[in-house]
Each structure stands twice: as C-alpha cells, then as structure tokens.
Short mmCIF file of C-alpha atoms in Angstrom, two decimals:
data_model
loop_
_atom_site.label_atom_id
_atom_site.label_comp_id
_atom_site.label_asym_id
_atom_site.label_seq_id
_atom_site.Cartn_x
_atom_site.Cartn_y
_atom_site.Cartn_z
CA MET R 249 103.77 167.52 136.35
CA SER R 250 107.24 169.01 134.61
CA ASP R 251 108.40 168.62 131.79
CA GLY R 252 111.98 168.06 132.14
CA PRO R 253 114.01 170.39 134.94
CA ASP R 254 112.33 173.30 135.65
CA GLU R 255 113.13 177.14 134.86
CA SER R 256 115.89 176.45 137.39
CA SER R 257 117.61 174.44 136.35
CA ASP R 258 120.69 175.99 135.82
CA CYS R 259 120.51 176.85 139.32
CA VAL R 260 123.24 174.08 140.74
CA VAL R 261 121.97 172.09 144.28
CA SER R 262 125.12 173.34 145.26
CA GLU R 263 124.30 177.26 145.12
CA ALA R 264 121.02 176.93 146.07
CA PRO R 265 118.96 178.59 148.37
CA SER R 266 119.64 176.74 151.55
CA GLY R 267 116.29 176.94 152.58
CA CYS R 268 115.25 175.24 148.94
CA ARG R 269 113.68 172.68 148.85
CA TRP R 270 113.62 169.29 146.48
CA VAL R 271 111.18 166.79 145.56
CA ARG R 272 111.28 163.68 143.01
CA ALA R 273 109.44 164.95 138.75
CA ALA R 274 105.96 164.35 139.62
CA GLY R 275 106.40 162.34 135.81
CA THR R 276 109.81 160.16 137.14
CA LEU R 277 109.59 156.52 136.39
CA SER R 278 111.41 154.34 139.50
CA ARG R 279 111.92 151.04 140.46
CA ASN R 280 113.65 149.44 142.96
CA ALA R 281 115.95 146.53 143.16
CA ARG R 282 117.01 146.46 146.57
CA ASP R 283 118.79 149.29 147.36
CA THR R 284 119.64 150.52 143.30
CA LEU R 285 117.52 152.78 142.19
CA VAL R 286 116.30 153.06 138.92
CA LEU R 287 114.49 156.07 137.31
CA LEU R 288 112.81 157.36 134.13
CA PRO R 289 112.10 160.68 133.79
CA GLU R 290 110.04 162.16 131.98
CA GLY R 291 111.80 163.52 128.45
CA GLY R 292 112.77 162.68 125.24
CA GLU R 293 112.61 158.85 123.35
CA ASP R 294 116.46 159.34 123.37
CA GLN R 295 115.80 159.47 127.28
CA THR R 296 117.88 156.08 128.82
CA PRO R 297 116.67 154.97 132.53
CA LEU R 298 119.23 156.11 135.05
CA VAL R 299 120.27 153.64 137.25
CA VAL R 300 121.83 155.32 140.27
CA SER R 301 122.99 152.61 143.94
CA GLY R 302 124.33 152.70 147.55
CA SER R 303 121.61 153.81 149.56
CA ALA R 304 119.78 155.72 146.32
CA ALA R 305 116.53 154.33 147.20
CA LEU R 306 116.24 155.52 150.55
CA LEU R 307 116.72 158.58 149.65
CA TRP R 308 113.85 158.55 147.19
CA GLU R 309 111.97 157.59 149.53
CA LEU R 310 113.06 160.96 151.18
CA LEU R 311 111.93 162.75 148.29
CA ALA R 312 108.63 161.74 148.20
CA ASP R 313 107.61 164.89 149.52
CA PRO R 314 110.27 168.16 149.37
CA ILE R 315 112.70 168.28 151.61
CA MET R 316 115.74 170.16 151.98
CA LEU R 317 119.30 168.57 151.66
CA SER R 318 120.26 169.69 154.86
CA GLU R 319 117.17 167.71 156.11
CA LEU R 320 118.25 165.02 153.10
CA ALA R 321 121.21 164.44 155.27
CA ALA R 322 120.18 164.77 159.00
CA GLU R 323 118.08 161.55 157.76
CA LEU R 324 120.23 159.83 155.95
CA ALA R 325 122.81 160.21 158.87
CA ALA R 326 120.23 159.29 161.56
CA ILE R 327 119.68 155.73 159.20
CA TYR R 328 123.73 155.54 159.17
CA GLU R 329 124.93 157.17 162.65
CA VAL R 330 127.40 159.57 160.53
CA GLU R 331 127.99 162.63 160.83
CA ALA R 332 125.97 164.88 158.81
CA SER R 333 128.28 167.64 157.46
CA GLY R 334 130.19 164.27 156.00
CA ILE R 335 126.96 163.34 154.07
CA GLU R 336 125.96 166.46 152.79
CA VAL R 337 128.74 167.27 151.12
CA GLY R 338 128.82 163.24 149.25
CA LEU R 339 124.91 163.87 149.17
CA ALA R 340 124.56 167.78 147.24
CA PRO R 341 126.02 166.68 143.58
CA VAL R 342 123.74 162.99 143.39
CA LEU R 343 121.14 165.20 143.90
CA GLU R 344 122.54 167.14 141.23
CA GLY R 345 122.97 164.27 138.96
CA LEU R 346 119.41 163.95 139.41
CA HIS R 347 118.15 167.28 138.95
CA THR R 348 119.68 167.89 135.72
CA ALA R 349 118.20 164.75 134.46
CA GLY R 350 115.04 165.80 135.18
CA ALA R 351 114.43 163.34 137.94
CA ILE R 352 113.80 165.43 140.64
CA GLU R 353 112.83 169.38 140.53
CA ARG R 354 112.90 172.53 142.94
CA SER R 355 109.44 172.26 144.88
CA PRO R 356 107.38 175.49 144.11
CA MET L 13 125.65 121.43 144.60
CA ASN L 14 124.36 119.13 143.10
CA LEU L 15 120.69 120.27 142.26
CA ALA L 16 118.77 116.88 141.79
CA SER L 17 119.98 116.59 145.82
CA ALA L 18 118.00 119.20 146.80
CA LEU L 19 114.66 118.82 145.65
CA PRO L 20 112.71 115.17 144.58
CA VAL L 21 113.50 114.78 141.80
CA THR L 22 111.13 113.25 138.93
CA LEU L 23 112.04 112.10 135.99
CA GLU L 24 110.01 114.03 133.24
CA VAL L 25 110.47 117.76 135.29
CA PRO L 26 114.24 119.35 135.40
CA ALA L 27 115.98 120.15 137.94
CA ALA L 28 115.87 123.47 137.37
CA THR L 29 112.68 123.72 136.21
CA LEU L 30 111.28 122.81 139.16
CA LEU L 31 113.90 125.70 141.14
CA ALA L 32 112.18 127.58 139.09
CA ARG L 33 108.32 126.47 140.21
CA ARG L 34 109.41 127.06 143.96
CA ILE L 35 111.01 130.57 142.72
CA ALA L 36 108.20 131.34 141.22
CA ALA L 37 106.07 131.40 144.36
CA TYR L 38 108.18 132.68 147.09
CA GLY L 39 106.65 134.75 149.15
CA LEU L 40 103.27 132.82 147.97
CA GLY L 41 102.49 131.51 151.87
CA GLY L 42 103.48 134.12 153.74
CA SER L 43 105.10 131.28 155.95
CA ASP L 44 108.41 132.29 158.42
CA ALA L 45 109.38 128.27 157.54
CA GLN L 46 108.80 129.33 153.67
CA ASN L 47 110.22 131.85 153.60
CA ALA L 48 113.61 131.72 156.19
CA ALA L 49 117.37 131.49 154.80
CA GLY L 50 118.19 128.65 152.70
CA SER L 51 114.10 127.11 152.25
CA LEU L 52 115.09 127.03 148.65
CA SER L 53 118.49 125.89 148.94
CA GLY L 54 121.05 126.82 151.30
CA GLU L 55 124.07 126.00 149.20
CA PRO L 56 124.92 127.84 146.87
CA LEU L 57 123.80 126.14 143.17
CA ASP L 58 127.01 124.70 141.10
CA GLN L 59 128.14 127.01 138.14
CA GLY L 60 126.45 125.05 136.07
CA GLU L 61 123.55 124.77 138.03
CA TRP L 62 123.37 128.28 138.98
CA SER L 63 123.26 129.29 134.82
CA VAL L 64 120.42 126.86 133.79
CA LEU L 65 118.50 128.71 136.59
CA LEU L 66 118.79 132.62 135.71
CA GLY L 67 118.13 131.24 132.46
CA THR L 68 115.09 129.85 133.06
CA ALA L 69 114.16 132.20 135.40
CA ARG L 70 115.08 134.98 132.31
CA HIS L 71 112.62 132.33 129.80
CA GLU L 72 109.91 132.84 132.63
CA ARG L 73 110.13 136.55 133.49
CA ILE L 74 110.34 135.93 137.17
CA VAL L 75 114.14 137.05 137.55
CA GLY L 76 112.10 140.01 139.84
CA LEU L 77 111.61 136.59 142.53
CA LEU L 78 114.99 135.21 141.89
CA ALA L 79 116.26 138.46 143.35
CA CYS L 80 113.96 138.44 145.49
CA ALA L 81 114.70 134.93 147.44
CA VAL L 82 118.14 135.53 147.07
CA ALA L 83 118.52 139.04 149.01
CA ASP L 84 116.27 137.68 151.39
CA ALA L 85 118.80 134.70 150.99
CA ALA L 86 116.02 132.27 150.68
CA LEU L 87 118.31 130.68 148.35
CA ALA L 88 122.05 130.61 149.09
CA THR L 89 124.20 132.13 146.27
CA THR L 90 127.77 132.78 145.83
CA ASP L 91 129.13 136.68 145.88
CA ASP L 92 128.87 136.68 142.04
CA GLN L 93 125.82 134.64 141.28
CA ALA L 94 123.99 137.34 143.82
CA ALA L 95 125.93 139.77 141.92
CA GLU L 96 124.68 138.31 138.43
CA VAL L 97 120.98 137.76 140.03
CA HIS L 98 121.23 142.29 140.88
CA GLU L 99 122.11 142.13 137.50
CA ALA L 100 119.39 141.07 135.56
CA HIS L 101 117.04 142.68 137.47
CA VAL L 102 117.96 145.78 137.12
CA ALA L 103 118.17 145.31 132.93
CA ALA L 104 114.70 144.02 133.47
CA LEU L 105 114.00 147.18 135.34
CA CYS L 106 115.78 149.83 132.85
CA GLY L 107 113.15 147.05 130.44
CA ASP L 108 109.88 148.02 132.49
CA LEU L 109 111.02 151.54 132.73
CA VAL L 110 110.20 151.96 128.91
CA ARG L 111 108.54 150.20 128.35
CA GLU L 112 105.83 152.19 130.39
CA ARG L 113 107.16 155.48 129.12
CA GLU L 114 105.62 153.86 125.87
CA LEU L 115 102.83 153.11 127.62
CA ILE L 116 101.71 156.19 128.97
CA ARG L 117 102.27 158.19 125.47
CA LEU L 118 100.33 155.67 123.96
CA VAL L 119 98.18 156.57 126.34
CA GLY L 120 98.47 160.52 125.74
CA LEU L 121 97.43 159.07 121.97
CA LEU L 122 94.13 157.14 122.45
CA ARG L 123 92.76 159.33 124.54
CA GLY L 124 93.01 162.59 122.58
CA SER L 125 91.35 160.62 120.15
CA GLY L 126 88.71 160.09 122.69
CA LEU L 127 89.26 156.24 122.45
CA ASP L 128 88.62 154.38 125.25
CA HIS L 129 91.88 151.86 126.97
CA ARG L 130 92.37 148.92 129.65
CA VAL L 131 96.15 148.67 129.70
CA LEU L 132 96.29 144.48 130.46
CA LYS L 133 98.58 141.99 131.57
CA GLY L 134 102.42 142.97 133.25
CA ALA L 135 102.19 146.65 133.56
CA ALA L 136 98.85 146.70 135.83
CA VAL L 137 99.74 143.47 136.93
CA ALA L 138 102.97 144.45 138.30
CA HIS L 139 101.32 147.76 140.07
CA LEU L 140 97.91 146.81 140.99
CA ASP L 141 98.51 142.86 142.22
CA TYR L 142 102.24 143.00 143.53
CA PRO L 143 103.50 144.26 147.02
CA ASP L 144 106.44 145.62 144.85
CA PRO L 145 105.92 146.32 140.95
CA ALA L 146 109.79 144.89 140.97
CA LEU L 147 108.35 142.00 141.21
CA ARG L 148 106.50 141.56 138.03
CA SER L 149 107.89 142.41 134.96
CA PHE L 150 107.25 142.24 131.25
CA ALA L 151 108.16 142.07 127.84
CA ASP L 152 105.89 144.09 125.82
CA VAL L 153 103.27 146.64 125.89
CA ASP L 154 99.48 144.93 126.20
CA LEU L 155 96.65 147.81 125.32
CA LEU L 156 92.34 146.51 125.17
CA VAL L 157 90.97 148.78 122.52
CA ARG L 158 87.37 148.29 121.97
CA ALA L 159 86.05 146.21 119.13
CA GLU L 160 83.67 149.32 118.07
CA GLU L 161 87.00 151.59 118.59
CA TRP L 162 88.82 149.38 116.89
CA ASP L 163 89.28 151.03 113.12
CA ASP L 164 89.56 154.08 114.68
CA ALA L 165 91.91 152.97 117.45
CA ILE L 166 94.52 151.18 114.49
CA GLN L 167 94.05 154.49 112.36
CA VAL L 168 95.72 156.74 115.12
CA LEU L 169 98.60 153.99 116.23
CA ARG L 170 99.80 154.41 112.57
CA GLU L 171 99.74 157.79 112.12
CA ALA L 172 102.10 157.87 115.24
CA GLY L 173 104.07 155.67 113.88
CA TRP L 174 103.09 151.69 114.31
CA GLU L 175 103.13 149.56 111.63
CA ARG L 176 101.15 146.73 112.06
CA GLN L 177 102.36 143.07 111.67
CA PHE L 178 100.02 141.99 109.18
CA ALA L 179 96.63 143.37 106.93
CA GLU L 180 93.62 142.93 108.19
CA PRO L 181 91.43 139.93 105.76
CA ARG L 182 88.84 141.53 105.35
CA PRO L 183 87.92 145.00 106.29
CA GLY L 184 85.34 144.89 109.10
CA PHE L 185 87.04 141.07 109.91
CA GLU L 186 88.83 143.07 113.16
CA ARG L 187 86.15 145.09 114.89
CA ARG L 188 84.52 142.26 114.69
CA PHE L 189 86.40 138.20 114.92
CA VAL L 190 89.99 139.00 116.16
CA LYS L 191 91.76 138.68 119.38
CA GLY L 192 94.29 141.63 118.73
CA MET L 193 97.36 142.90 116.32
CA VAL L 194 100.18 143.06 117.01
CA LEU L 195 102.35 146.70 115.79
CA THR L 196 106.14 147.54 115.91
CA ARG L 197 107.97 151.10 115.61
CA PRO L 198 110.74 149.29 112.94
CA HIS L 199 112.71 152.56 113.40
CA ASP L 200 111.89 154.48 116.78
CA GLY L 201 112.54 151.97 119.66
CA GLY L 202 112.28 148.19 119.28
CA THR L 203 108.95 148.86 122.06
CA GLU L 204 105.75 145.70 120.74
CA LEU L 205 102.62 146.78 121.51
CA ASP L 206 100.26 144.17 121.82
CA LEU L 207 96.56 145.84 120.75
CA HIS L 208 93.93 144.10 122.51
CA ARG L 209 90.00 143.42 121.44
CA THR L 210 89.22 140.79 123.38
CA LEU L 211 91.28 138.06 125.53
CA ALA L 212 92.34 135.46 123.78
CA LEU L 213 92.26 133.45 119.63
CA GLY L 214 90.33 131.40 119.46
CA PRO L 215 86.59 130.15 120.29
CA PHE L 216 87.15 131.46 123.70
CA GLY L 217 87.82 134.38 122.48
CA LEU L 218 84.72 134.97 120.98
CA THR L 219 82.53 134.00 123.50
CA VAL L 220 84.31 136.60 125.69
CA ARG L 221 81.62 139.78 127.04
CA LEU L 222 83.22 142.53 126.29
CA GLU L 223 80.65 145.18 128.14
CA ASP L 224 81.91 143.03 130.38
CA LEU L 225 85.58 144.20 130.18
CA TRP L 226 84.25 147.87 129.43
CA ALA L 227 81.66 147.89 133.09
CA ASP L 228 84.44 148.37 136.10
CA CYS L 229 88.17 149.36 136.08
CA GLU L 230 91.40 150.28 138.75
CA VAL L 231 93.09 153.12 138.14
CA LEU L 232 96.89 153.01 137.94
CA ARG L 233 99.41 155.55 138.05
CA LEU L 234 102.34 155.85 136.06
CA GLY L 235 104.85 158.52 136.99
CA ALA L 236 102.66 161.52 136.38
CA VAL L 237 99.71 159.63 134.89
CA GLU L 238 96.77 157.45 135.76
CA VAL L 239 95.72 154.92 133.25
CA ARG L 240 92.71 152.68 134.12
CA ALA L 241 92.94 148.54 133.27
CA LEU L 242 89.96 146.11 134.16
CA ALA L 243 88.73 145.37 137.12
CA ALA L 244 90.56 142.85 139.83
CA GLU L 245 88.05 140.37 138.22
CA GLU L 246 88.27 140.64 134.83
CA ARG L 247 92.07 140.64 135.69
CA PHE L 248 92.20 137.28 136.93
CA LEU L 249 89.85 136.08 133.94
CA HIS L 250 92.21 137.45 131.51
CA ALA L 251 94.81 135.78 133.41
CA CYS L 252 93.76 132.15 133.82
CA PHE L 253 93.38 132.82 129.71
CA HIS L 254 96.49 133.88 129.49
CA ALA L 255 97.98 130.75 131.42
CA VAL L 256 95.51 128.39 129.56
CA LEU L 257 95.50 129.90 125.96
CA GLY L 258 98.67 131.55 125.84
CA ASP L 259 102.58 130.01 125.21
CA ARG L 260 102.41 126.15 125.94
CA PRO L 261 103.39 124.92 128.09
CA PRO L 262 102.39 127.89 129.75
CA ARG L 263 105.39 130.11 131.71
CA LEU L 264 105.76 130.03 135.44
CA VAL L 265 105.08 134.30 135.32
CA PRO L 266 101.13 134.41 134.24
CA LEU L 267 100.60 130.83 136.89
CA ARG L 268 102.00 133.02 139.95
CA ASP L 269 99.77 136.15 138.72
CA ILE L 270 97.20 133.26 139.23
CA ALA L 271 97.89 133.13 142.40
CA GLN L 272 99.50 136.23 143.61
CA MET L 273 95.69 137.44 142.09
CA SER L 274 93.83 134.27 144.55
CA LEU L 275 95.22 134.23 147.28
CA ARG L 276 95.23 138.21 147.84
CA GLY L 277 92.02 137.73 149.07
CA ASN L 278 90.29 140.94 147.67
CA LEU L 279 88.91 138.87 144.61
CA ASP L 280 84.90 138.63 144.72
CA LEU L 281 84.92 134.86 143.90
CA ASP L 282 81.18 135.10 142.44
CA ARG L 283 81.82 137.69 140.42
CA VAL L 284 85.05 135.64 138.42
CA ILE L 285 83.04 132.58 138.24
CA ARG L 286 79.47 135.04 137.34
CA HIS L 287 82.15 135.81 134.38
CA ALA L 288 83.61 132.61 133.70
CA ARG L 289 80.05 130.80 133.67
CA SER L 290 78.80 134.25 130.89
CA TRP L 291 81.68 133.91 129.15
CA ARG L 292 81.45 130.00 128.66
CA ALA L 293 84.74 129.79 129.95
CA GLU L 294 84.46 127.79 132.88
CA ALA L 295 86.26 125.04 132.38
CA VAL L 296 89.38 128.09 131.43
CA LEU L 297 89.33 129.31 134.71
CA LEU L 298 88.78 125.35 136.39
CA ARG L 299 92.17 124.34 134.16
CA ALA L 300 94.10 127.69 134.64
CA VAL L 301 93.60 127.06 138.68
CA GLU L 302 94.36 123.20 139.29
CA LEU L 303 97.47 124.34 137.00
CA ALA L 304 98.60 126.91 139.26
CA TRP L 305 97.73 125.16 142.24
CA GLU L 306 99.84 121.92 140.16
CA THR L 307 102.28 123.49 139.38
CA LEU L 308 103.14 125.93 141.96
CA GLY L 309 102.71 123.16 144.68
CA LEU L 310 99.72 125.67 146.74
CA ASP L 311 97.25 125.57 149.73
CA PRO L 312 94.43 123.18 148.01
CA ALA L 313 92.70 124.17 151.41
CA ALA L 314 93.02 127.75 149.64
CA GLU L 315 89.22 129.43 148.84
CA ALA L 316 90.16 130.51 145.32
CA ALA L 317 90.99 126.53 144.90
CA THR L 318 87.86 124.56 146.80
CA ARG L 319 85.36 127.01 145.09
CA VAL L 320 87.44 126.90 141.08
CA LYS L 321 87.52 123.12 141.92
CA SER L 322 83.98 122.45 142.64
CA LEU L 323 82.73 123.88 138.89
CA SER L 324 81.41 121.34 136.23
CA PRO L 325 82.61 122.89 133.30
CA PRO L 326 79.99 121.82 130.65
CA SER L 327 81.52 119.38 127.55
CA LYS L 328 81.37 121.67 125.29
CA GLU L 329 83.79 123.76 126.45
CA ILE L 330 85.49 120.73 127.50
CA LYS L 331 85.67 120.80 123.69
CA ALA L 332 87.35 123.16 123.45
CA LEU L 333 89.95 123.48 125.51
CA GLY L 334 91.12 120.98 123.98
CA ALA L 335 91.75 122.33 120.80
CA TYR L 336 94.09 124.87 123.07
CA LEU L 337 96.08 122.01 124.53
CA SER L 338 95.95 119.65 122.26
CA PRO L 339 100.29 119.12 121.03
CA ARG L 340 97.95 119.52 116.99
CA ARG L 341 96.46 122.78 118.14
CA SER L 342 97.68 124.84 114.83
CA TYR L 343 96.16 128.06 113.68
CA VAL L 344 94.06 126.52 111.86
CA GLY L 345 92.11 124.60 114.47
CA LEU L 346 91.51 126.86 116.72
CA CYS L 347 89.47 129.19 113.35
CA LEU L 348 87.65 126.04 112.36
CA ALA L 349 86.17 125.75 116.31
CA ALA L 350 85.95 129.47 116.66
CA VAL L 351 82.95 129.36 113.85
CA ARG L 352 80.56 126.97 116.63
CA VAL L 353 80.99 129.54 118.10
CA ILE L 354 79.58 132.47 116.28
CA ARG L 355 76.22 132.87 116.62
CA ARG L 356 74.52 134.99 113.80
CA PRO L 357 74.79 133.03 110.16
CA SER L 358 75.57 135.93 108.04
CA ASP L 359 78.50 136.63 111.14
CA LYS L 360 79.59 132.58 110.77
CA ALA L 361 79.14 133.71 106.51
CA ARG L 362 81.81 137.04 107.38
CA TYR L 363 84.37 135.24 109.14
CA VAL L 364 84.87 132.40 106.91
CA ALA L 365 84.58 134.13 104.03
CA ALA L 366 87.78 136.08 105.00
CA LEU L 367 90.00 133.77 106.17
CA ALA L 368 89.20 131.22 103.33
CA PHE L 369 88.95 134.72 100.21
CA PRO L 370 91.45 137.37 102.49
CA LYS L 371 92.91 139.47 100.42
CA ARG L 372 95.94 140.13 98.87
CA ASP L 373 98.54 142.44 100.84
CA PHE L 374 97.13 139.82 103.62
CA VAL L 375 98.59 136.57 102.08
CA SER L 376 101.53 138.08 100.02
CA PRO L 377 103.68 138.63 103.13
CA ARG L 378 103.00 134.98 104.45
CA TYR L 379 102.83 132.72 101.53
CA ARG L 380 103.68 132.54 97.90
CA GLY L 381 100.06 133.01 96.90
CA TYR L 382 97.05 131.64 97.02
CA ALA L 383 96.96 128.30 96.40
CA SER L 384 99.84 128.09 97.86
CA ARG L 385 98.19 129.19 101.18
CA TRP L 386 95.74 126.12 100.75
CA ARG L 387 98.14 123.95 100.22
CA VAL L 388 99.86 125.17 103.48
CA ALA L 389 96.59 125.42 105.17
CA ALA L 390 94.91 121.84 103.66
CA ARG L 391 98.38 120.19 105.04
CA THR L 392 97.40 121.34 108.24
CA LEU L 393 94.62 119.80 108.42
CA ARG L 394 95.79 116.73 107.32
CA VAL L 395 97.85 116.23 109.92
CA GLY L 396 96.11 117.08 112.42
CA ARG L 397 94.40 114.11 112.07
CA ARG L 398 96.13 111.93 112.81
CA PRO L 399 98.21 112.17 115.48
CA ARG L 400 102.42 112.72 114.96
CA ALA L 401 105.17 113.10 118.20
CA HIS L 402 105.75 116.63 117.60
CA ARG L 403 104.82 119.21 115.21
CA PRO L 404 105.47 122.73 115.68
CA SER L 405 102.51 125.19 114.74
CA PRO L 406 102.69 127.91 112.23
CA THR L 407 103.08 131.15 113.34
CA THR L 408 100.10 133.45 112.75
CA PRO L 409 99.32 136.79 113.86
CA ASP L 410 96.82 135.63 116.62
CA GLU L 411 98.99 133.26 118.07
CA ARG L 412 100.86 136.05 119.22
#
C-alpha cells in the first residue's frame, strides 16, 4: 500500500525510463460516471477528489495492472483507431498528474 | 412535454414523484423493454418539470440511477439536462469518496483499539449489492459496534475529535438500550458518523438479537483496506428496518435497496424469515416488501414477494408497527412502546428511570430545565391521545 507518491515521485512520467510500468495506487478510491473518473488518492484530510474527464474511465481500467506508457497508448489507439504516437504525447501529462496526486504509482 | 400526459397520474401522487419511482426501479427488471430508449420518457421534460425531477432525485438519493437512465437514453433529455444530471452525479460521487475515506479512518481507529465493527447501509450496500457503486450514493457514515464495546468505542472516537450530539441520559443507558448516536467533528470536516448499537429506535430495535448481527459478515474492499459489513440477510433486514421504521415517508433509496437485494437471487429467504421471526420483526419485513413492491411497481410473482407476503405476523408486532407508522409518531411514544419489549423488570426500571430522570447535561442542550422537559413530554402525550391533522415530530438523538 502506498502512502502517496513513492520515492520516484520526482521522476516525471515523460522522463521515466521507457520500461517503467504504472499502476493504480492501492489506496486510491474511485468511481466512474460514464467516461468521467472520480478519484480520491490516499492522503491527508486536505486531499480533495480529482475529476478526470475524456477517456479516463478506460484509462483507469487499463491501469488495474502494471502497464507502460507505450502499451497504454497502443491499447487506447487500437480502441479509438488513431495513431499511438499522438495518444502517447497527450497521455504523458495525464499520467504525470495522476502520479503527482498519488493516484498511480510506479510498479516495483 | 407535460409530465402528467406521459404518466398514469393520480390525484394523490405528483407526476415528478411517479417518474422518480420509475427511475428508482430502473434496471431492476432486466427486461429489454423496461430499459429501452425512451422507456421512461421519449421526450425531454420541460425545464420546470426537469428541475423538480432533479431535486426529487437528489432528495431521494437516486441521482446515480437517474444518470444511468439518461446515459442509456431511457429518459430523453436535452443536452443541458444531460450535462446537469452528470454534474450532479459527479458531485455525489465526490461526496461518497470523501465519506469512504472517513470510513476507512474510522475502521482503522476502532481496529487499532481492538474494537469490532460492521459497516452499515449506503457504503456497504453500494459495493456489495449494486452492480456499480456509482449507482448508490450515501449521505453519512454508518457503523455498528458491539453493545459491550459501546462505551469504549465512544471513548476512542471522542479522543479522535468526534463529538457526540447528545449526552447519555444515565451511565450505561446507551450500551443497553439505544439505537445509536450521531457524532460529528465540527472543526474538521463535515462528515457525520451514525454509530449504531442496533438497527432501529424503539421496540423493534430492542428485539433484534444483536448476536445475529455479529455471527457472520461480508468483507468489502475500499482502496487498500478491507472492512466488514453485515452478511447479506442481515443487511437486507436492515434495509427493511430503515425503509419502514426510519424516515416518514421513506425515501426511495432504501426501497430500491430492498428490491436490489431481493432480486439479485443470492438471498437466503429462509434465513431472512428465521431472523425476522426471532427478532419479532415479521411485521417489519412484510411491510417493507409490500412497500417496495407497491412503490416501485415490481413483479408480484417474484419469489421474495410471494414468500414474504405469505407471512402472518403476530398482532403484537402489528400494534408495535403502528406506533412507527402513525402520523402521531413521536419519540416519547416509541420510548413508551419500547418498555413493553424489555423483558427483565430491573432493565425496565433502569430504562424508565433514565428517561424520566436523566442527567442535567442530557436535558440542558434541548430544554430550559427538567420542568420544561416534563411539560413538553406531557404535551406530546396529551396530543398523542387525540387525532390531529398535522404535528411535527420532536427532534431527538434516536430519531436520526
């Protein structure tokens, strides 16, 4: 169980090693409302829920098991029938935001 | 469109209420026709009717079901209306997660002190009985603790900053007799904790065999933490208690809970009926199922309905239920009714003495003094003897 971002939290997603895998932080609470995702990472009293729109619900499903950014992008690209490279560029800051908030962590 | 033209409106029930009931039953039947596009309304409601419906859904805590019906196009909406219900749903889910986080902390607090727990109502039912917890929102945190650990639990919570809403009338009263206590942390978050000892106020709360609530459990996972809830049959009976003995009139959400659990097909009805009988609560079970089936328009041939509707509760139970369902329902009336089910004379004496002569700090927040409290009690009893068109119920700790 994570108490928030691990010691690699200063390693932003876009600079993480290419083999780095990401996974939901075990303590993160979540709900889906259509394609909107509501998350509450484990943390202090001041931590407020994050509301992530777009294809966030699907992204969260894929993050149930450790997965690399490139694999995530490929999965989403196949579903949405677009180029994976374009998705990867857009996905990196989303993962970065989730990581900073403590909602996801690097898989050991 | 006009709601009244879309629904079989009766004079007694407003059209928005009828539509809210159908939304509360949404997805239960599982038939394609029931869930088909436009099955609830093929045309968007006009803005006034929509506002009433959304307000009703919030009050009845069925925003998740409304959002689901809109997403499935079973209820036609304008784009603005769809956005509005989505926003309301997301707001409700944010609240649910904050309350779940509080629940995790509270369970950790109790566990850390060696105290047992069962998560009750919304948080448990949402995860264990609904296909998606986003369909079932809840407004507070409900936890059951063992009667013999009641005082310790209160102490642990107070040390953690939780404040009880009311003082105990006499030492030892709560662990023997109360339904529960509301606790809040006024300076640290708005979450309300409803700490339970049993499942209802008044006589039906005192005849619940508390050991049955602890004999078994179901585990649910919230984030990284496992918490314990009542087992399915006890959870179902609690939903029945909540629907029949709680708010008057009942909200739609406990009725949906009853239907949801009944129709999932994993309920051991023999065990439910056995418990209801030993808790002297067959009348509560019967009334709850009748109410859920009538209100939500469910299939009368469903096994749960036919089994439960064949029960013949004893007249004593029907009389006791009358005290809860009467428009003259009052805290004093339920307290008096509870005396009849307390078996041991020494317990009866303790119960009556504590309520008749409570400690001053129990009296002072709500009354100017003992004399004022007695006057209110006498007035309540006097009023209770003759019919009145309308009389507001007194606010009491157990009425929550």
